[in-house]
Short mmCIF file of C-alpha atoms in Angstrom, two decimals:
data_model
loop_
_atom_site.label_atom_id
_atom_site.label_comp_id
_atom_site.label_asym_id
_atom_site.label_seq_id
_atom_site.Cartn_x
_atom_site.Cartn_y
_atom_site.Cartn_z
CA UNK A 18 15.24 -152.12 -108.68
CA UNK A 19 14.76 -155.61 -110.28
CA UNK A 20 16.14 -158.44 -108.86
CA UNK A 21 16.44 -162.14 -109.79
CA UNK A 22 14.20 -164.61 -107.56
CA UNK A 23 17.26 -166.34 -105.77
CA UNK A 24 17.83 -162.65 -104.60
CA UNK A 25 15.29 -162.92 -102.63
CA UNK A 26 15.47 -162.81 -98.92
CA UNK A 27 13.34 -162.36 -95.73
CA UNK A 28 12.54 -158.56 -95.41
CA UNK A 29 12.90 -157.66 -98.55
CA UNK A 30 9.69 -155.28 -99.37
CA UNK A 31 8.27 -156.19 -102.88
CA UNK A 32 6.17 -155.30 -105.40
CA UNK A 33 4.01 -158.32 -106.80
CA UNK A 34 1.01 -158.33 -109.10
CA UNK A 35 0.18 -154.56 -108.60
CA UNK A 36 0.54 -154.88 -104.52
CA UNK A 37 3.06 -153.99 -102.10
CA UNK A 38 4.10 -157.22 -100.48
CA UNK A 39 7.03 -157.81 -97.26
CA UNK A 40 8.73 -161.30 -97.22
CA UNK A 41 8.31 -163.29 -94.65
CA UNK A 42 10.07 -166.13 -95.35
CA UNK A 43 11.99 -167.43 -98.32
CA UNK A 44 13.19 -170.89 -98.51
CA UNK A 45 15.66 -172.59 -101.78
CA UNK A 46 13.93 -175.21 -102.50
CA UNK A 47 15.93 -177.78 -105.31
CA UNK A 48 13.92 -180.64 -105.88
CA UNK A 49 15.22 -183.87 -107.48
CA UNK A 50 13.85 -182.78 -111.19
CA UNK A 51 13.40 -179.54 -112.45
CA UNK A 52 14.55 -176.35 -111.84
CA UNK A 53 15.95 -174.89 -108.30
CA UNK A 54 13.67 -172.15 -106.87
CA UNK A 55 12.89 -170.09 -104.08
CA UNK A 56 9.54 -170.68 -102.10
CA UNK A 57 8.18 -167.42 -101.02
CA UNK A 58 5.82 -166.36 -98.20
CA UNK A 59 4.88 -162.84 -98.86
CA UNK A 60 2.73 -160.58 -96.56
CA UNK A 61 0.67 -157.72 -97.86
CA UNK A 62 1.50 -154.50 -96.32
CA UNK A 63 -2.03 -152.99 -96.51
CA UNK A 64 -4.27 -155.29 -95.51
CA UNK A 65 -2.12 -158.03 -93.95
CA UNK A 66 -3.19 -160.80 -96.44
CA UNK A 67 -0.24 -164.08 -96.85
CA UNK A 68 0.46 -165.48 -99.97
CA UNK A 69 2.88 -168.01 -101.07
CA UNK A 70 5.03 -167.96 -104.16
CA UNK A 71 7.48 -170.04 -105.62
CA UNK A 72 10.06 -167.66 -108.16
CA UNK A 73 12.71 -169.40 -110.42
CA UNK A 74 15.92 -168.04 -110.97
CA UNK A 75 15.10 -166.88 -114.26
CA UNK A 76 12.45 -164.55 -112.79
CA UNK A 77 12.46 -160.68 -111.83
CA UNK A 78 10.53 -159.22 -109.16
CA UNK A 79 10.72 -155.58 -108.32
CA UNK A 80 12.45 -154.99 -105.30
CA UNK A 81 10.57 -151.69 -103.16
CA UNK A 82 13.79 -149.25 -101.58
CA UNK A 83 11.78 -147.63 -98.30
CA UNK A 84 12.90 -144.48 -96.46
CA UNK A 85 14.54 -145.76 -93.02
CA UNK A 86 14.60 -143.87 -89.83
CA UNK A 87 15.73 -144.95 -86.42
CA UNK A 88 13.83 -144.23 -83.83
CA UNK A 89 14.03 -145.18 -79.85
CA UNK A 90 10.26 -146.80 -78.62
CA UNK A 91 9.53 -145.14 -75.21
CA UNK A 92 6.54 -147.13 -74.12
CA UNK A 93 3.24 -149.02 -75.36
CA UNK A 94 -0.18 -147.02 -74.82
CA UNK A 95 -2.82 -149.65 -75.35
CA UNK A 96 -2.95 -150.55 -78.91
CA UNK A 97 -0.36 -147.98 -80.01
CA UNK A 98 3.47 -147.48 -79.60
CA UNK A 99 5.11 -144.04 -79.18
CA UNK A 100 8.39 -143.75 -80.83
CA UNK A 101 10.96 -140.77 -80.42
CA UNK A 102 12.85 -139.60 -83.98
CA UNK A 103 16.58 -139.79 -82.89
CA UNK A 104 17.06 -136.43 -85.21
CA UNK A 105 14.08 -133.79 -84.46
CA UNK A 106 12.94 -135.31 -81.13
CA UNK A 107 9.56 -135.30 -81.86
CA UNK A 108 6.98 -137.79 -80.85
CA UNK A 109 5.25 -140.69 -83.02
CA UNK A 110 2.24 -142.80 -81.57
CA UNK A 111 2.16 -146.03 -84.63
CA UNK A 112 0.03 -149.01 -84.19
CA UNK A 113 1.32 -152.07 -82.69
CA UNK A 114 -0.33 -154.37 -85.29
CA UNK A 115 2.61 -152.78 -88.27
CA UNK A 116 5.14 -154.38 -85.32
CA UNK A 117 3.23 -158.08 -85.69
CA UNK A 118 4.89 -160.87 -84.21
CA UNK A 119 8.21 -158.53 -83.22
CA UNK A 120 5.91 -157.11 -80.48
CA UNK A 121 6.84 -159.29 -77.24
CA UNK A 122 10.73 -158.61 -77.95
CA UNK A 123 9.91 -154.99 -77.67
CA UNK A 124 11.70 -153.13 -74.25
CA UNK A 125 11.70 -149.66 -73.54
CA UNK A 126 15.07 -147.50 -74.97
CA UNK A 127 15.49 -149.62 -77.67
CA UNK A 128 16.21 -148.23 -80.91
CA UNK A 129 14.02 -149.34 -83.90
CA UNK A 130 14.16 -149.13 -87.62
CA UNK A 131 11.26 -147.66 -89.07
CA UNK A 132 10.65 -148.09 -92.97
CA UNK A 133 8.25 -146.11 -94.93
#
């Protein structure tokens, strides 16, 4: 789904020159001449990489739909998390680096969004 850059938002999951790209943050920015336009902090979903971007108005960018699943996180082993699907009941070990900076606000029971 295309959408304009001011339609961009923190979250969003994009794809951006060929790469598959979550935003981190997204700020309007309307300076005193020229155009208005968002700056964009993106974060590459494979190997973790930042980039910024600034996207006018005018500008598409292809907006990545994800599955979502809830899950409930039981408890951290080491560097993994274990995660219990809230349909089949079956248990998911992920890594805690795809959490990132979420990871301290993490407590047992809670129930989770996964995208994939």
């Amino acid at each position: 789904m295309k959408i304009s850059g001011n339609e961009i938002r923190p979250g969003y999951v994009l794809e951006h020159k060929d790469r598959i790209w979550m935003v981190a943050r997204a700020e309007h920015v309307k300076p005193g001449k020229g155009p208005a336009y968002q700056q964009v902090e993106l974060k590459d979903l494979v190997d973790g990489t930042k980039l910024n971007e600034r996207f006018r108005a005018v500008e598409t960018v292809e907006r990545v739909r994800l599955d979502e699943q809830r899950y409930q996180f039981l408890y951290q082993d080491g560097d993994h998390l274990n995660l219990m699907d809230q349909e089949t009941y079956e248990q998911q070990a992920i890594d805690q680096a795809l959490v990132g900076d979420r990871l301290p606000f993490l407590q047992e029971g809670m129930m989770l969004t996964v995208l994939s």
